[in-house]
């Protein structure tokens, strides 16, 4: 079996202080989107939409787990988990996370992300595009609960919303 | 439709509370753009009305800046509802942001509530401690002893270990009071309590049971261990020097011991067991007194 070149590790985030002593660790949202949507453009010519969406979801899931380890840490309560996640996402300027409903017995949640890094300000296309966010949210919830969830974006800037809304339901075994 | 008709219709949709949506049916298909615009206005009107009436789950599939603002307001309110519920459950970390003056007001309210709850908790803990403590000796009082002993007995019962109870009573305490006065009597009680407290282990329980009586609960101690501990308590007291008394005046205690293996975990059954074992320890104290005081009963066998 071919040895993988990019199995994710936090080493791939690099030593930014060493590597970018003058430019630092900030870049602009446009550059992030330029990267994401040119990548998507190329992928769209090689794969089906559902395959690309799944790739973005899976990448988001991996990212959510790593993000949780790096920036959220161990949380004892749901309130603490949300507070830490909100603070981390805000300080990284990824978006404004908010909870609209939380049923801890059924593990059923409704969240919104305002000023989302992926989509806020994009043209209204009529379909939800935040598949990476869906995966990321599942990764975060997986890290907190140890359980898998079905995360579905129900409203997006690209469908005319002002915030992206996500339903998060535990995946029944 | 003429320009005047269009202006009148839009004005009615925006301003007339009694305007009826059915009147849109009268618009001919040729005026499709007017109809679309009116439907958007009607949607904004209905959405605004729903929000004004507190319906935070009004579903809107419309797009555009104006309806987007209402959706954002709706999302803010829905999040706020969740935050208020969290606050009601005691989570004072909730912070409202990006809602202008309301954020400031909410966050001030939250800070004030948190401070009030903190001070009430502090007050509650102070009163709770004072309601569970014997003011003179600083030992737990009878009520606190009973409460804590229930928890300990349940814990010990789950391991099948024994428990021993010791009742200690100061010998001739009435005559101390009569001879030296009640102030000196109180001082003696305090010093004896201090002396007894020093002999406690981490999972022992001790209280001022009443008058000049002290009650001990020793977790995991069978009768022979409890006898050794009681004997130690007796000698420590007998060897203590009491500053308020004339030189060579000694104070002694007598002690009754009873042991049992707790089985019950129901509170009512524990209460009955405790009453029974305390009564047995009390009878043994009576024997120690009758046998000449300054001794334990049952005595250590040589």
PDB file of C-alpha atoms in Angstrom, chain B residues 21-301:
ATOM      1  CA  UNK B  21     -54.504  39.298   1.576  1.00  0.00           C
ATOM      2  CA  UNK B  22     -57.334  37.972  -0.624  1.00  0.00           C
ATOM      3  CA  UNK B  23     -57.353  41.222  -2.551  1.00  0.00           C
ATOM      4  CA  UNK B  24     -54.153  40.039  -4.272  1.00  0.00           C
ATOM      5  CA  UNK B  25     -56.351  37.550  -6.156  1.00  0.00           C
ATOM      6  CA  UNK B  26     -57.836  40.474  -8.035  1.00  0.00           C
ATOM      7  CA  UNK B  27     -54.507  41.340  -9.658  1.00  0.00           C
ATOM      8  CA  UNK B  28     -54.352  40.071 -13.219  1.00  0.00           C
ATOM      9  CA  UNK B  29     -51.543  37.833 -14.419  1.00  0.00           C
ATOM     10  CA  UNK B  30     -50.378  40.586 -16.710  1.00  0.00           C
ATOM     11  CA  UNK B  31     -49.181  42.503 -13.647  1.00  0.00           C
ATOM     12  CA  UNK B  32     -46.904  39.686 -12.544  1.00  0.00           C
ATOM     13  CA  UNK B  33     -44.088  41.947 -11.330  1.00  0.00           C
ATOM     14  CA  UNK B  34     -46.491  43.930  -9.166  1.00  0.00           C
ATOM     15  CA  UNK B  35     -47.915  40.708  -7.801  1.00  0.00           C
ATOM     16  CA  UNK B  36     -44.446  39.358  -6.944  1.00  0.00           C
ATOM     17  CA  UNK B  37     -43.491  42.590  -5.204  1.00  0.00           C
ATOM     18  CA  UNK B  38     -46.783  42.638  -3.282  1.00  0.00           C
ATOM     19  CA  UNK B  39     -46.296  39.025  -2.183  1.00  0.00           C
ATOM     20  CA  UNK B  40     -42.842  39.930  -0.858  1.00  0.00           C
ATOM     21  CA  UNK B  41     -44.341  42.848   1.032  1.00  0.00           C
ATOM     22  CA  UNK B  42     -47.084  40.633   2.417  1.00  0.00           C
ATOM     23  CA  UNK B  43     -44.448  38.147   3.548  1.00  0.00           C
ATOM     24  CA  UNK B  44     -42.515  40.922   5.305  1.00  0.00           C
ATOM     25  CA  UNK B  45     -45.750  42.100   6.900  1.00  0.00           C
ATOM     26  CA  UNK B  46     -46.653  38.603   8.127  1.00  0.00           C
ATOM     27  CA  UNK B  47     -43.090  37.893   9.313  1.00  0.00           C
ATOM     28  CA  UNK B  48     -42.983  41.197  11.214  1.00  0.00           C
ATOM     29  CA  UNK B  49     -46.376  40.449  12.746  1.00  0.00           C
ATOM     30  CA  UNK B  50     -45.227  36.991  13.856  1.00  0.00           C
ATOM     31  CA  UNK B  51     -42.128  38.471  15.500  1.00  0.00           C
ATOM     32  CA  UNK B  52     -44.199  41.221  17.116  1.00  0.00           C
ATOM     33  CA  UNK B  53     -46.458  38.526  18.595  1.00  0.00           C
ATOM     34  CA  UNK B  54     -43.502  36.507  19.885  1.00  0.00           C
ATOM     35  CA  UNK B  55     -43.627  33.713  17.306  1.00  0.00           C
ATOM     36  CA  UNK B  56     -39.931  32.926  16.941  1.00  0.00           C
ATOM     37  CA  UNK B  57     -40.432  29.933  14.648  1.00  0.00           C
ATOM     38  CA  UNK B  58     -42.151  31.645  11.732  1.00  0.00           C
ATOM     39  CA  UNK B  59     -40.793  29.893   8.660  1.00  0.00           C
ATOM     40  CA  UNK B  60     -39.527  32.101   5.870  1.00  0.00           C
ATOM     41  CA  UNK B  61     -38.207  30.858   2.554  1.00  0.00           C
ATOM     42  CA  UNK B  62     -38.014  34.318   1.027  1.00  0.00           C
ATOM     43  CA  UNK B  63     -34.680  35.844   0.096  1.00  0.00           C
ATOM     44  CA  UNK B  64     -33.393  39.378   0.100  1.00  0.00           C
ATOM     45  CA  UNK B  65     -31.966  41.984   2.418  1.00  0.00           C
ATOM     46  CA  UNK B  66     -35.170  43.079   4.167  1.00  0.00           C
ATOM     47  CA  UNK B  67     -36.362  39.570   5.002  1.00  0.00           C
ATOM     48  CA  UNK B  68     -32.743  38.654   5.816  1.00  0.00           C
ATOM     49  CA  UNK B  69     -32.698  41.330   8.530  1.00  0.00           C
ATOM     50  CA  UNK B  70     -35.866  39.878  10.042  1.00  0.00           C
ATOM     51  CA  UNK B  71     -34.337  36.387   9.913  1.00  0.00           C
ATOM     52  CA  UNK B  72     -31.251  37.672  11.680  1.00  0.00           C
ATOM     53  CA  UNK B  73     -33.401  39.289  14.351  1.00  0.00           C
ATOM     54  CA  UNK B  74     -35.376  36.048  14.654  1.00  0.00           C
ATOM     55  CA  UNK B  75     -32.129  34.045  15.012  1.00  0.00           C
ATOM     56  CA  UNK B  76     -30.855  36.476  17.650  1.00  0.00           C
ATOM     57  CA  UNK B  77     -34.067  36.112  19.639  1.00  0.00           C
ATOM     58  CA  UNK B  78     -34.026  32.321  19.370  1.00  0.00           C
ATOM     59  CA  UNK B  79     -30.470  32.233  20.671  1.00  0.00           C
ATOM     60  CA  UNK B  80     -31.457  34.666  23.396  1.00  0.00           C
ATOM     61  CA  UNK B  81     -34.267  32.325  24.499  1.00  0.00           C
ATOM     62  CA  UNK B  82     -31.732  29.523  24.856  1.00  0.00           C
ATOM     63  CA  UNK B  83     -29.389  31.820  26.779  1.00  0.00           C
ATOM     64  CA  UNK B  84     -32.190  32.905  29.134  1.00  0.00           C
ATOM     65  CA  UNK B  85     -33.024  29.251  29.803  1.00  0.00           C
ATOM     66  CA  UNK B  86     -29.363  28.547  30.538  1.00  0.00           C
ATOM     67  CA  UNK B  87     -29.270  31.561  32.841  1.00  0.00           C
ATOM     68  CA  UNK B  88     -32.380  30.296  34.623  1.00  0.00           C
ATOM     69  CA  UNK B  89     -30.535  27.038  35.265  1.00  0.00           C
ATOM     70  CA  UNK B  90     -27.638  28.892  36.867  1.00  0.00           C
ATOM     71  CA  UNK B  91     -25.220  29.254  33.955  1.00  0.00           C
ATOM     72  CA  UNK B  92     -23.987  32.802  34.490  1.00  0.00           C
ATOM     73  CA  UNK B  93     -21.372  32.587  31.742  1.00  0.00           C
ATOM     74  CA  UNK B  94     -23.931  33.570  29.093  1.00  0.00           C
ATOM     75  CA  UNK B  95     -22.965  36.750  27.288  1.00  0.00           C
ATOM     76  CA  UNK B  96     -25.036  38.582  24.697  1.00  0.00           C
ATOM     77  CA  UNK B  97     -23.121  40.164  21.859  1.00  0.00           C
ATOM     78  CA  UNK B  98     -23.876  42.137  18.735  1.00  0.00           C
ATOM     79  CA  UNK B  99     -27.266  43.364  19.963  1.00  0.00           C
ATOM     80  CA  UNK B 100     -26.367  46.943  20.816  1.00  0.00           C
ATOM     81  CA  UNK B 101     -27.772  48.410  24.031  1.00  0.00           C
ATOM     82  CA  UNK B 102     -29.614  45.174  24.715  1.00  0.00           C
ATOM     83  CA  UNK B 103     -26.273  43.324  25.028  1.00  0.00           C
ATOM     84  CA  UNK B 104     -25.073  45.826  27.620  1.00  0.00           C
ATOM     85  CA  UNK B 105     -28.336  45.625  29.567  1.00  0.00           C
ATOM     86  CA  UNK B 106     -28.466  41.808  29.476  1.00  0.00           C
ATOM     87  CA  UNK B 107     -24.832  41.431  30.469  1.00  0.00           C
ATOM     88  CA  UNK B 108     -25.270  43.889  33.350  1.00  0.00           C
ATOM     89  CA  UNK B 109     -28.321  41.932  34.509  1.00  0.00           C
ATOM     90  CA  UNK B 110     -26.377  38.686  34.286  1.00  0.00           C
ATOM     91  CA  UNK B 111     -23.456  40.108  36.276  1.00  0.00           C
ATOM     92  CA  UNK B 112     -25.803  41.506  38.919  1.00  0.00           C
ATOM     93  CA  UNK B 113     -27.635  38.169  39.165  1.00  0.00           C
ATOM     94  CA  UNK B 114     -24.376  36.235  39.445  1.00  0.00           C
ATOM     95  CA  UNK B 115     -23.171  38.556  42.216  1.00  0.00           C
ATOM     96  CA  UNK B 116     -26.510  38.213  44.059  1.00  0.00           C
ATOM     97  CA  UNK B 117     -26.490  34.440  43.762  1.00  0.00           C
ATOM     98  CA  UNK B 118     -22.876  34.334  44.993  1.00  0.00           C
ATOM     99  CA  UNK B 119     -23.697  36.433  48.033  1.00  0.00           C
ATOM    100  CA  UNK B 120     -26.846  34.380  48.730  1.00  0.00           C
ATOM    101  CA  UNK B 121     -24.850  31.157  48.444  1.00  0.00           C
ATOM    102  CA  UNK B 122     -22.259  32.530  50.827  1.00  0.00           C
ATOM    103  CA  UNK B 123     -24.998  33.546  53.264  1.00  0.00           C
ATOM    104  CA  UNK B 124     -26.695  30.168  52.861  1.00  0.00           C
ATOM    105  CA  UNK B 125     -23.431  28.319  53.550  1.00  0.00           C
ATOM    106  CA  UNK B 126     -22.765  30.486  56.604  1.00  0.00           C
ATOM    107  CA  UNK B 127     -26.242  29.847  58.035  1.00  0.00           C
ATOM    108  CA  UNK B 128     -26.062  26.166  57.138  1.00  0.00           C
ATOM    109  CA  UNK B 129     -22.740  25.855  58.936  1.00  0.00           C
ATOM    110  CA  UNK B 130     -24.079  27.724  61.934  1.00  0.00           C
ATOM    111  CA  UNK B 131     -27.242  25.547  61.992  1.00  0.00           C
ATOM    112  CA  UNK B 132     -25.056  22.427  61.993  1.00  0.00           C
ATOM    113  CA  UNK B 133     -22.491  23.554  64.550  1.00  0.00           C
ATOM    114  CA  UNK B 134     -22.571  23.592  68.331  1.00  0.00           C
ATOM    115  CA  UNK B 135     -21.787  27.216  69.146  1.00  0.00           C
ATOM    116  CA  UNK B 136     -19.897  26.509  72.368  1.00  0.00           C
ATOM    117  CA  UNK B 137     -17.554  23.735  71.242  1.00  0.00           C
ATOM    118  CA  UNK B 138     -17.462  24.256  67.473  1.00  0.00           C
ATOM    119  CA  UNK B 139     -18.212  20.538  66.986  1.00  0.00           C
ATOM    120  CA  UNK B 140     -21.071  19.418  64.730  1.00  0.00           C
ATOM    121  CA  UNK B 141     -24.382  19.402  66.583  1.00  0.00           C
ATOM    122  CA  UNK B 142     -26.789  16.481  66.953  1.00  0.00           C
ATOM    123  CA  UNK B 143     -28.717  17.300  63.751  1.00  0.00           C
ATOM    124  CA  UNK B 144     -25.571  17.491  61.617  1.00  0.00           C
ATOM    125  CA  UNK B 145     -24.305  14.261  63.177  1.00  0.00           C
ATOM    126  CA  UNK B 146     -27.500  12.406  62.264  1.00  0.00           C
ATOM    127  CA  UNK B 147     -27.434  13.710  58.677  1.00  0.00           C
ATOM    128  CA  UNK B 148     -23.785  12.867  58.064  1.00  0.00           C
ATOM    129  CA  UNK B 149     -24.003   9.534  59.833  1.00  0.00           C
ATOM    130  CA  UNK B 150     -26.723   8.445  57.361  1.00  0.00           C
ATOM    131  CA  UNK B 151     -24.383   9.126  54.441  1.00  0.00           C
ATOM    132  CA  UNK B 152     -21.482   7.333  56.115  1.00  0.00           C
ATOM    133  CA  UNK B 153     -23.587   4.326  57.110  1.00  0.00           C
ATOM    134  CA  UNK B 154     -24.831   3.917  53.514  1.00  0.00           C
ATOM    135  CA  UNK B 155     -21.258   4.076  52.280  1.00  0.00           C
ATOM    136  CA  UNK B 156     -19.930   1.591  54.853  1.00  0.00           C
ATOM    137  CA  UNK B 157     -22.905  -0.754  54.306  1.00  0.00           C
ATOM    138  CA  UNK B 158     -21.929  -1.134  50.657  1.00  0.00           C
ATOM    139  CA  UNK B 159     -18.536  -2.534  51.726  1.00  0.00           C
ATOM    140  CA  UNK B 160     -19.885  -4.746  54.521  1.00  0.00           C
ATOM    141  CA  UNK B 161     -17.592  -3.149  57.125  1.00  0.00           C
ATOM    142  CA  UNK B 162     -18.454  -2.604  60.818  1.00  0.00           C
ATOM    143  CA  UNK B 163     -19.244   0.686  62.520  1.00  0.00           C
ATOM    144  CA  UNK B 164     -18.787   1.563  66.199  1.00  0.00           C
ATOM    145  CA  UNK B 165     -20.427   4.257  68.258  1.00  0.00           C
ATOM    146  CA  UNK B 166     -18.902   5.734  71.413  1.00  0.00           C
ATOM    147  CA  UNK B 167     -20.723   7.969  73.865  1.00  0.00           C
ATOM    148  CA  UNK B 168     -18.414   9.958  76.120  1.00  0.00           C
ATOM    149  CA  UNK B 169     -19.699  11.776  79.187  1.00  0.00           C
ATOM    150  CA  UNK B 170     -17.717  14.107  81.461  1.00  0.00           C
ATOM    151  CA  UNK B 171     -17.639  12.712  84.991  1.00  0.00           C
ATOM    152  CA  UNK B 172     -19.134  14.807  87.797  1.00  0.00           C
ATOM    153  CA  UNK B 173     -19.785  17.715  85.437  1.00  0.00           C
ATOM    154  CA  UNK B 174     -22.622  19.024  87.598  1.00  0.00           C
ATOM    155  CA  UNK B 175     -20.301  19.390  90.540  1.00  0.00           C
ATOM    156  CA  UNK B 176     -17.723  21.213  88.309  1.00  0.00           C
ATOM    157  CA  UNK B 177     -20.437  23.715  87.408  1.00  0.00           C
ATOM    158  CA  UNK B 178     -21.587  23.974  91.028  1.00  0.00           C
ATOM    159  CA  UNK B 179     -18.063  24.354  92.408  1.00  0.00           C
ATOM    160  CA  UNK B 180     -16.358  26.578  89.813  1.00  0.00           C
ATOM    161  CA  UNK B 181     -19.321  28.245  88.081  1.00  0.00           C
ATOM    162  CA  UNK B 182     -20.893  27.837  84.659  1.00  0.00           C
ATOM    163  CA  UNK B 183     -18.259  29.919  82.853  1.00  0.00           C
ATOM    164  CA  UNK B 184     -15.562  27.513  83.978  1.00  0.00           C
ATOM    165  CA  UNK B 185     -17.898  24.610  83.106  1.00  0.00           C
ATOM    166  CA  UNK B 186     -18.246  25.977  79.564  1.00  0.00           C
ATOM    167  CA  UNK B 187     -14.502  26.413  79.284  1.00  0.00           C
ATOM    168  CA  UNK B 188     -13.989  22.781  80.365  1.00  0.00           C
ATOM    169  CA  UNK B 189     -16.491  21.646  77.728  1.00  0.00           C
ATOM    170  CA  UNK B 190     -14.558  23.541  75.070  1.00  0.00           C
ATOM    171  CA  UNK B 191     -11.212  22.103  76.147  1.00  0.00           C
ATOM    172  CA  UNK B 192     -12.573  18.547  76.268  1.00  0.00           C
ATOM    173  CA  UNK B 193     -14.069  19.028  72.805  1.00  0.00           C
ATOM    174  CA  UNK B 194     -10.681  20.199  71.530  1.00  0.00           C
ATOM    175  CA  UNK B 195      -8.953  17.243  73.148  1.00  0.00           C
ATOM    176  CA  UNK B 196     -11.462  14.810  71.578  1.00  0.00           C
ATOM    177  CA  UNK B 197     -11.279  16.491  68.182  1.00  0.00           C
ATOM    178  CA  UNK B 198      -7.508  15.948  68.075  1.00  0.00           C
ATOM    179  CA  UNK B 199      -8.063  12.186  68.278  1.00  0.00           C
ATOM    180  CA  UNK B 200     -10.406  12.039  65.274  1.00  0.00           C
ATOM    181  CA  UNK B 201      -9.449  10.299  62.064  1.00  0.00           C
ATOM    182  CA  UNK B 202     -10.527  11.460  58.630  1.00  0.00           C
ATOM    183  CA  UNK B 203     -13.603   9.240  58.392  1.00  0.00           C
ATOM    184  CA  UNK B 204     -14.681   9.567  62.036  1.00  0.00           C
ATOM    185  CA  UNK B 205     -17.677  11.622  63.007  1.00  0.00           C
ATOM    186  CA  UNK B 206     -18.039  13.416  66.324  1.00  0.00           C
ATOM    187  CA  UNK B 207     -20.612  15.758  67.780  1.00  0.00           C
ATOM    188  CA  UNK B 208     -21.748  17.340  71.007  1.00  0.00           C
ATOM    189  CA  UNK B 209     -24.697  15.051  71.624  1.00  0.00           C
ATOM    190  CA  UNK B 210     -26.099  17.214  74.411  1.00  0.00           C
ATOM    191  CA  UNK B 211     -25.075  18.656  77.823  1.00  0.00           C
ATOM    192  CA  UNK B 212     -21.710  17.146  78.660  1.00  0.00           C
ATOM    193  CA  UNK B 213     -22.092  14.189  76.274  1.00  0.00           C
ATOM    194  CA  UNK B 214     -20.144  13.623  73.040  1.00  0.00           C
ATOM    195  CA  UNK B 215     -20.936  11.002  70.422  1.00  0.00           C
ATOM    196  CA  UNK B 216     -18.443   9.372  68.046  1.00  0.00           C
ATOM    197  CA  UNK B 217     -19.060   7.258  64.964  1.00  0.00           C
ATOM    198  CA  UNK B 218     -16.050   5.259  63.824  1.00  0.00           C
ATOM    199  CA  UNK B 219     -16.338   3.888  60.277  1.00  0.00           C
ATOM    200  CA  UNK B 220     -14.849   0.470  59.654  1.00  0.00           C
ATOM    201  CA  UNK B 221     -13.988  -0.054  63.354  1.00  0.00           C
ATOM    202  CA  UNK B 222     -15.032  -3.348  64.993  1.00  0.00           C
ATOM    203  CA  UNK B 223     -15.644  -3.447  68.759  1.00  0.00           C
ATOM    204  CA  UNK B 224     -12.020  -4.253  69.741  1.00  0.00           C
ATOM    205  CA  UNK B 225     -10.686  -1.306  67.697  1.00  0.00           C
ATOM    206  CA  UNK B 226     -13.370   1.004  69.102  1.00  0.00           C
ATOM    207  CA  UNK B 227     -12.405  -0.080  72.638  1.00  0.00           C
ATOM    208  CA  UNK B 228      -8.765   0.880  71.968  1.00  0.00           C
ATOM    209  CA  UNK B 229      -9.830   4.224  70.519  1.00  0.00           C
ATOM    210  CA  UNK B 230     -12.163   4.864  73.477  1.00  0.00           C
ATOM    211  CA  UNK B 231      -9.435   3.995  75.937  1.00  0.00           C
ATOM    212  CA  UNK B 232      -7.141   6.424  74.140  1.00  0.00           C
ATOM    213  CA  UNK B 233      -9.795   9.163  74.391  1.00  0.00           C
ATOM    214  CA  UNK B 234     -10.182   8.461  78.097  1.00  0.00           C
ATOM    215  CA  UNK B 235      -6.443   8.672  78.866  1.00  0.00           C
ATOM    216  CA  UNK B 236      -5.965  11.799  76.720  1.00  0.00           C
ATOM    217  CA  UNK B 237      -8.662  13.579  78.724  1.00  0.00           C
ATOM    218  CA  UNK B 238      -7.466  12.297  82.060  1.00  0.00           C
ATOM    219  CA  UNK B 239      -3.934  13.522  81.299  1.00  0.00           C
ATOM    220  CA  UNK B 240      -5.037  16.949  80.070  1.00  0.00           C
ATOM    221  CA  UNK B 241      -4.242  20.015  82.107  1.00  0.00           C
ATOM    222  CA  UNK B 242      -7.110  22.479  82.470  1.00  0.00           C
ATOM    223  CA  UNK B 243      -5.841  26.024  82.954  1.00  0.00           C
ATOM    224  CA  UNK B 244      -9.027  27.278  84.599  1.00  0.00           C
ATOM    225  CA  UNK B 245      -8.945  24.670  87.376  1.00  0.00           C
ATOM    226  CA  UNK B 246      -6.763  24.516  90.470  1.00  0.00           C
ATOM    227  CA  UNK B 247      -3.532  22.494  90.019  1.00  0.00           C
ATOM    228  CA  UNK B 248      -3.876  18.720  90.174  1.00  0.00           C
ATOM    229  CA  UNK B 249      -7.623  18.900  89.524  1.00  0.00           C
ATOM    230  CA  UNK B 250      -8.265  16.302  86.859  1.00  0.00           C
ATOM    231  CA  UNK B 251     -11.252  15.928  84.578  1.00  0.00           C
ATOM    232  CA  UNK B 252     -12.220  12.461  83.445  1.00  0.00           C
ATOM    233  CA  UNK B 253     -14.717  10.951  81.073  1.00  0.00           C
ATOM    234  CA  UNK B 254     -16.604   7.675  80.949  1.00  0.00           C
ATOM    235  CA  UNK B 255     -17.363   5.990  77.653  1.00  0.00           C
ATOM    236  CA  UNK B 256     -19.917   3.445  76.411  1.00  0.00           C
ATOM    237  CA  UNK B 257     -19.305   1.566  73.162  1.00  0.00           C
ATOM    238  CA  UNK B 258     -21.548  -0.366  70.771  1.00  0.00           C
ATOM    239  CA  UNK B 259     -20.739  -1.856  67.379  1.00  0.00           C
ATOM    240  CA  UNK B 260     -22.785  -3.126  64.442  1.00  0.00           C
ATOM    241  CA  UNK B 261     -22.566  -4.185  60.819  1.00  0.00           C
ATOM    242  CA  UNK B 262     -24.785  -1.814  58.844  1.00  0.00           C
ATOM    243  CA  UNK B 263     -27.054  -3.555  56.374  1.00  0.00           C
ATOM    244  CA  UNK B 264     -29.749  -1.029  55.648  1.00  0.00           C
ATOM    245  CA  UNK B 265     -29.520   1.726  53.090  1.00  0.00           C
ATOM    246  CA  UNK B 266     -33.054   3.098  53.559  1.00  0.00           C
ATOM    247  CA  UNK B 267     -33.123   6.257  55.670  1.00  0.00           C
ATOM    248  CA  UNK B 268     -35.957   5.054  57.899  1.00  0.00           C
ATOM    249  CA  UNK B 269     -34.187   1.749  58.607  1.00  0.00           C
ATOM    250  CA  UNK B 270     -30.899   3.572  59.286  1.00  0.00           C
ATOM    251  CA  UNK B 271     -32.676   5.855  61.757  1.00  0.00           C
ATOM    252  CA  UNK B 272     -34.036   2.828  63.637  1.00  0.00           C
ATOM    253  CA  UNK B 273     -30.644   1.102  63.649  1.00  0.00           C
ATOM    254  CA  UNK B 274     -28.919   4.261  64.882  1.00  0.00           C
ATOM    255  CA  UNK B 275     -31.451   4.731  67.675  1.00  0.00           C
ATOM    256  CA  UNK B 276     -30.959   1.130  68.735  1.00  0.00           C
ATOM    257  CA  UNK B 277     -27.141   1.248  68.709  1.00  0.00           C
ATOM    258  CA  UNK B 278     -26.982   4.663  70.432  1.00  0.00           C
ATOM    259  CA  UNK B 279     -29.294   3.302  73.112  1.00  0.00           C
ATOM    260  CA  UNK B 280     -27.000   0.307  73.541  1.00  0.00           C
ATOM    261  CA  UNK B 281     -23.914   2.580  73.795  1.00  0.00           C
ATOM    262  CA  UNK B 282     -25.826   4.701  76.332  1.00  0.00           C
ATOM    263  CA  UNK B 283     -26.545   1.631  78.475  1.00  0.00           C
ATOM    264  CA  UNK B 284     -22.848   0.737  78.337  1.00  0.00           C
ATOM    265  CA  UNK B 285     -22.010   4.290  79.405  1.00  0.00           C
ATOM    266  CA  UNK B 286     -24.330   3.746  82.359  1.00  0.00           C
ATOM    267  CA  UNK B 287     -22.347   0.601  83.252  1.00  0.00           C
ATOM    268  CA  UNK B 288     -19.048   2.544  83.004  1.00  0.00           C
ATOM    269  CA  UNK B 289     -20.451   5.181  85.350  1.00  0.00           C
ATOM    270  CA  UNK B 290     -21.771   2.576  87.765  1.00  0.00           C
ATOM    271  CA  UNK B 291     -18.440   0.753  87.775  1.00  0.00           C
ATOM    272  CA  UNK B 292     -16.681   3.831  89.136  1.00  0.00           C
ATOM    273  CA  UNK B 293     -16.330   6.280  86.177  1.00  0.00           C
ATOM    274  CA  UNK B 294     -13.140   7.209  84.242  1.00  0.00           C
ATOM    275  CA  UNK B 295     -13.417   3.956  82.284  1.00  0.00           C
ATOM    276  CA  UNK B 296     -14.842   2.414  79.148  1.00  0.00           C
ATOM    277  CA  UNK B 297     -17.526  -0.252  78.819  1.00  0.00           C
ATOM    278  CA  UNK B 298     -17.291  -2.951  77.651  1.00  0.00           C
ATOM    279  CA  UNK B 299     -13.740  -2.865  79.050  1.00  0.00           C
ATOM    280  CA  UNK B 300     -10.661  -4.098  77.198  1.00  0.00           C
ATOM    281  CA  UNK B 301      -9.963  -7.731  77.995  1.00  0.00           C
TER     282      UNK B 301
END
